[in-house]
Tab-separated table of C-alpha atoms in Angstrom:
chain	number	residue	atom	x	y	z
A	84	ARG	CA	37.694	-23.515	67.019
A	85	MET	CA	36.736	-19.946	66.185
A	86	PRO	CA	33.780	-19.736	63.761
A	87	ALA	CA	34.155	-18.329	60.278
A	88	SER	CA	33.670	-14.572	60.557
A	89	ILE	CA	32.854	-13.673	56.999
A	90	PRO	CA	30.521	-15.513	54.664
A	91	GLU	CA	32.221	-18.478	53.054
A	92	ALA	CA	31.209	-17.382	49.549
A	93	ASP	CA	32.732	-13.922	50.029
A	94	ARG	CA	35.952	-15.425	51.413
A	95	ARG	CA	36.258	-17.802	48.481
A	96	HIS	CA	35.535	-14.996	46.016
A	97	ARG	CA	38.290	-12.761	47.410
A	98	ALA	CA	40.759	-15.651	47.534
A	99	SER	CA	40.049	-16.649	43.930
A	100	ALA	CA	40.349	-13.003	42.785
A	101	ALA	CA	43.767	-12.644	44.472
A	102	PHE	CA	44.938	-15.962	43.012
A	103	SER	CA	43.748	-15.047	39.492
A	104	LEU	CA	45.587	-11.703	39.589
A	105	SER	CA	48.746	-13.345	40.935
A	106	PHE	CA	48.629	-16.099	38.303
A	107	LEU	CA	48.124	-13.505	35.539
A	108	SER	CA	51.092	-11.554	36.876
A	109	LEU	CA	53.236	-14.712	36.812
A	110	VAL	CA	52.302	-15.505	33.189
A	111	PHE	CA	52.970	-11.910	32.094
A	112	SER	CA	56.346	-11.771	33.866
A	113	ILE	CA	57.605	-15.070	32.394
A	114	THR	CA	56.484	-14.025	28.895
A	115	ALA	CA	58.163	-10.623	29.158
A	116	PHE	CA	61.348	-11.982	30.749
A	117	SER	CA	61.896	-14.543	27.979
A	118	SER	CA	61.096	-12.233	25.041
A	119	SER	CA	63.250	-9.674	23.221
A	120	TYR	CA	60.691	-6.936	22.530
A	121	TRP	CA	61.286	-4.668	25.520
A	122	CYS	CA	62.485	-1.972	23.119
A	123	GLU	CA	61.924	-1.622	19.371
A	124	GLY	CA	63.171	0.834	16.792
A	125	THR	CA	65.233	1.402	13.668
A	126	ARG	CA	68.901	1.785	12.845
A	127	LYS	CA	70.279	3.837	9.979
A	128	VAL	CA	72.742	1.561	8.183
A	129	ALA	CA	74.934	2.325	5.183
A	130	LYS	CA	73.845	0.407	2.093
A	131	PRO	CA	76.232	-2.331	0.983
A	132	PHE	CA	77.620	-2.427	-2.561
A	133	CYS	CA	75.601	-4.499	-4.987
A	134	THR	CA	77.217	-7.795	-5.924
A	135	GLY	CA	76.327	-10.155	-8.754
A	136	GLU	CA	72.721	-9.937	-9.829
A	137	SER	CA	71.471	-8.094	-6.734
A	138	LYS	CA	69.226	-5.170	-7.621
A	139	GLY	CA	66.865	-2.786	-5.963
A	140	ASP	CA	67.126	0.105	-3.550
A	141	LEU	CA	68.881	-1.777	-0.744
A	142	CYS	CA	72.372	-1.684	-2.272
A	143	ILE	CA	74.627	0.765	-4.119
A	144	ARG	CA	75.612	0.233	-7.758
A	145	PHE	CA	78.606	2.152	-9.111
A	146	ASN	CA	78.868	0.701	-12.559
A	147	SER	CA	75.726	0.345	-14.619
A	148	PRO	CA	75.441	-2.902	-16.591
A	149	ASP	CA	73.774	-0.904	-19.376
A	150	ALA	CA	76.487	0.529	-21.652
A	151	ASN	CA	74.130	3.248	-22.942
A	152	ASN	CA	73.521	4.496	-19.412
A	153	SER	CA	75.961	7.278	-18.651
A	154	GLN	CA	75.161	7.500	-14.924
A	155	PRO	CA	78.128	5.920	-13.131
A	156	VAL	CA	76.710	6.706	-9.710
A	157	GLN	CA	73.021	6.356	-8.933
A	158	TYR	CA	72.762	8.222	-5.670
A	159	ILE	CA	73.740	11.652	-4.315
A	160	TRP	CA	76.900	11.715	-2.202
A	161	GLU	CA	76.396	15.320	-1.076
A	162	THR	CA	73.054	14.847	0.650
A	163	GLY	CA	73.509	11.216	1.590
A	164	ASP	CA	69.803	10.615	1.054
A	165	ASP	CA	70.313	7.307	-0.703
A	166	LYS	CA	73.398	6.103	1.136
A	167	PHE	CA	71.481	4.735	4.106
A	168	VAL	CA	68.662	2.315	4.723
A	169	GLU	CA	66.604	1.936	7.903
A	170	ARG	CA	66.790	-1.472	9.517
A	171	LYS	CA	64.357	-2.553	12.255
A	172	PHE	CA	65.649	-3.973	15.525
A	173	HIS	CA	64.257	-5.190	18.843
A	174	ALA	CA	66.019	-5.809	22.134
A	175	GLY	CA	65.278	-7.505	25.430
A	176	ILE	CA	67.100	-8.446	28.591
A	177	TRP	CA	68.945	-11.353	26.982
A	178	TYR	CA	69.589	-10.439	23.336
A	179	SER	CA	69.100	-7.871	20.592
A	180	CYS	CA	68.045	-8.763	17.034
A	181	GLU	CA	67.954	-6.738	13.804
A	182	GLU	CA	66.760	-7.565	10.325
A	183	MET	CA	69.331	-8.285	7.628
A	184	ILE	CA	69.681	-6.326	4.384
A	185	ASN	CA	68.905	-8.208	1.169
A	186	GLU	CA	68.363	-11.389	3.184
A	187	GLU	CA	65.543	-12.955	5.133
A	188	GLY	CA	65.733	-13.481	8.857
A	189	GLU	CA	67.439	-11.644	11.688
A	190	LYS	CA	70.898	-11.336	13.174
A	191	CYS	CA	70.934	-11.557	16.973
A	192	ARG	CA	73.557	-10.571	19.517
A	193	SER	CA	73.733	-10.888	23.293
A	194	PHE	CA	72.460	-7.683	24.869
A	195	ILE	CA	74.892	-8.153	27.761
A	196	SER	CA	77.821	-7.916	25.316
A	197	LEU	CA	76.420	-4.647	23.925
A	198	THR	CA	76.044	-3.018	27.331
A	199	PRO	CA	78.868	-0.684	28.440
A	200	VAL	CA	81.220	-2.403	30.879
A	201	SER	CA	80.422	0.149	33.590
A	202	ASP	CA	76.701	-0.740	33.409
A	203	ARG	CA	76.909	-4.524	33.194
A	204	GLY	CA	76.741	-4.850	36.969
A	205	VAL	CA	73.416	-2.989	36.988
A	206	LEU	CA	72.131	-5.230	34.176
A	207	TRP	CA	73.062	-8.363	36.129
A	208	LEU	CA	71.309	-6.958	39.204
A	209	SER	CA	68.248	-6.371	37.019
A	210	ILE	CA	68.365	-9.978	35.787
A	211	VAL	CA	68.715	-11.347	39.346
A	212	ALA	CA	65.841	-9.135	40.533
A	213	GLU	CA	63.662	-10.343	37.632
A	214	LEU	CA	64.422	-13.985	38.504
A	215	LEU	CA	63.590	-13.382	42.176
A	216	TYR	CA	60.421	-11.600	41.074
A	217	VAL	CA	59.295	-14.672	39.122
A	218	ILE	CA	60.255	-17.052	41.972
A	219	LEU	CA	58.372	-15.015	44.590
A	220	LEU	CA	55.335	-14.778	42.331
A	221	LEU	CA	55.405	-18.558	41.967
A	222	MET	CA	55.627	-18.942	45.767
A	223	GLY	CA	52.696	-16.551	46.200
A	224	ASN	CA	50.630	-18.560	43.713
A	225	ILE	CA	51.373	-21.806	45.548
A	226	LEU	CA	50.467	-20.287	48.931
A	227	MET	CA	47.221	-18.833	47.599
A	228	SER	CA	46.223	-22.126	46.007
A	229	VAL	CA	46.977	-23.941	49.291
A	230	GLU	CA	44.863	-21.419	51.196
A	231	MET	CA	41.958	-21.873	48.770
A	232	CYS	CA	42.031	-25.666	49.267
A	233	TYR	CA	42.736	-25.638	53.027
A	234	TYR	CA	39.461	-25.548	54.938
A	235	SER	CA	40.193	-27.276	58.250
A	236	SER	CA	40.879	-24.077	60.194
A	237	VAL	CA	40.177	-20.426	59.443
A	238	ILE	CA	43.073	-19.380	61.687
A	239	ASP	CA	45.560	-21.505	59.735
A	240	GLY	CA	44.126	-20.061	56.525
A	241	LEU	CA	44.754	-16.558	57.866
A	242	LYS	CA	48.395	-17.403	58.605
A	243	ILE	CA	48.903	-18.619	55.033
A	244	ASN	CA	47.040	-15.547	53.790
A	245	ALA	CA	49.347	-13.191	55.695
A	246	PHE	CA	52.496	-14.933	54.424
A	247	SER	CA	51.277	-14.898	50.805
A	248	ALA	CA	50.521	-11.164	51.128
A	249	VAL	CA	54.086	-10.452	52.338
A	250	VAL	CA	55.597	-12.570	49.550
A	251	THR	CA	53.474	-10.874	46.878
A	252	VAL	CA	54.302	-7.354	48.076
A	253	LEU	CA	58.025	-8.204	48.143
A	254	ALA	CA	57.733	-9.639	44.618
A	255	GLY	CA	56.088	-6.434	43.382
A	256	LEU	CA	58.852	-4.257	44.853
A	257	LEU	CA	61.556	-6.424	43.259
A	258	GLY	CA	59.752	-6.329	39.900
A	259	MET	CA	59.498	-2.538	39.988
A	260	VAL	CA	63.211	-2.164	40.795
A	261	ALA	CA	64.183	-4.667	38.072
A	262	HIS	CA	62.150	-2.905	35.369
A	263	MET	CA	63.559	0.506	36.321
A	264	MET	CA	67.145	-0.780	36.336
A	265	TYR	CA	66.736	-2.304	32.872
A	266	THR	CA	65.284	0.989	31.576
A	267	THR	CA	68.354	2.845	32.874
A	268	VAL	CA	70.768	0.297	31.381
A	269	PHE	CA	69.094	0.403	27.963
A	270	GLN	CA	69.212	4.204	27.832
A	271	MET	CA	72.908	4.136	28.759
A	272	THR	CA	73.537	1.519	26.049
A	273	VAL	CA	71.802	3.733	23.488
A	274	ASN	CA	74.180	6.579	24.364
A	275	LEU	CA	77.406	4.664	25.016
A	276	GLY	CA	76.937	1.322	23.260
A	277	PRO	CA	78.770	0.099	20.137
A	278	GLU	CA	78.561	2.289	17.037
A	279	ASP	CA	77.280	-0.600	14.946
A	280	TRP	CA	74.265	-1.040	17.261
A	281	ARG	CA	73.107	2.410	18.366
A	282	PRO	CA	69.518	2.998	17.213
A	283	HIS	CA	68.359	5.961	15.135
A	284	THR	CA	64.844	5.886	16.619
A	285	TRP	CA	63.457	3.649	19.359
A	286	ASP	CA	60.542	3.191	21.724
A	287	TYR	CA	59.378	0.679	24.325
A	288	GLY	CA	57.813	-2.517	22.965
A	289	TRP	CA	55.017	-4.847	24.006
A	290	SER	CA	57.234	-6.892	26.348
A	291	TYR	CA	58.044	-3.772	28.366
A	292	CYS	CA	54.327	-2.955	28.641
A	293	LEU	CA	53.641	-6.581	29.617
A	294	ALA	CA	56.291	-6.409	32.353
A	295	TRP	CA	54.625	-3.362	33.914
A	296	ALA	CA	51.185	-4.976	33.486
A	297	SER	CA	52.590	-7.921	35.469
A	298	PHE	CA	53.699	-5.514	38.211
A	299	ALA	CA	50.225	-3.918	38.281
A	300	CYS	CA	48.523	-7.326	38.581
A	301	CYS	CA	50.977	-8.328	41.308
A	302	MET	CA	50.231	-5.245	43.413
A	303	ALA	CA	46.476	-5.626	42.822
A	304	SER	CA	46.746	-9.220	44.050
A	305	ALA	CA	48.692	-8.076	47.127
A	306	VAL	CA	46.102	-5.385	47.927
A	307	THR	CA	43.264	-7.917	47.536
A	308	THR	CA	45.057	-10.402	49.812
A	309	ILE	CA	45.799	-7.780	52.489
A	310	ASN	CA	42.216	-6.497	52.272
A	311	LYS	CA	40.877	-10.021	52.763
A	312	TYR	CA	43.176	-10.596	55.737
A	313	THR	CA	42.275	-7.260	57.369
A	314	LYS	CA	38.565	-7.725	56.839
A	315	THR	CA	38.678	-11.214	58.339
A	316	ILE	CA	40.556	-9.963	61.425
A	317	LEU	CA	38.089	-7.098	61.918
A	318	GLU	CA	35.185	-9.505	61.589
A	319	PHE	CA	36.765	-11.781	64.198
A	320	LYS	CA	37.179	-8.856	66.607
A	321	HIS	CA	33.593	-7.787	66.029
A	322	LYS	CA	32.329	-11.320	66.685
A	323	ARG	CA	34.420	-11.580	69.854
A	324	LYS	CA	33.082	-8.274	71.203
A	325	LYS	CA	29.531	-9.410	70.528
A	326	LEU	CA	30.244	-12.718	72.272
A	327	GLU	CA	31.802	-10.954	75.292
A	328	ARG	CA	28.870	-8.551	75.473
A	329	SER	CA	26.350	-11.375	75.366
A	330	LEU	CA	28.246	-13.303	78.069
A	331	LYS	CA	28.295	-10.244	80.352
A	332	ILE	CA	24.564	-9.816	79.933
A	333	LYS	CA	24.013	-13.507	80.560
A	334	TYR	CA	26.016	-13.524	83.817
A	335	LYS	CA	24.502	-10.221	84.957
A	336	PHE	CA	20.957	-11.435	84.374
A	337	PRO	CA	21.090	-15.217	84.677
A	338	ASP	CA	18.149	-17.241	83.536
A	339	HIS	CA	16.102	-18.670	86.451
């Protein structure tokens, strides 16, 4: 059996660093994939008419209950300044939610139903790529944990290390493609989506940032794994050359 070529402590340290980054990437990706805060913003919505005892600035009152008040209309039609109210919304891969006027809570709709028909195929590809991204990250985590606990042979550990590096790199590429496809679909939905959903202002939310942080951790884990594999191979080659050199010297000048 070939001897360990790098110090055991250094090998364990690199393996644990790669596993920690991969596990962090997996947690970030699952959190982002299941949340609905990829994009956040506001919608400009026409105020409803006040009914019953409802008061305040979130509805329109035509008739004043006060007989002495001669103002039949309490907002300016010409400018439209008081006709609209801004309502916050947030959207993710699965659904989009917006706050309700004069009521507590949110009203949610499937984001897939809001997407233009021509772009739904791209959205489904994004969802499939995200699922594969999570699955491959999980496989990479399992392989790295097996490698960390598998000490019988350094060569077998290297084989597992190489396979986990390939799986992690493939996961990172799929994650990058999935995030970019969702970005494209959301921008198309903003321009061509239903009139009763289109946002007035919007920006990317914490889930979107978390998804890209997951991609960064995934690629960092892949680089660490590949670096560990390459360094181990180079150390093996160096040890073999030293062994061959010592054997040549030994056979050239045998001990008497």
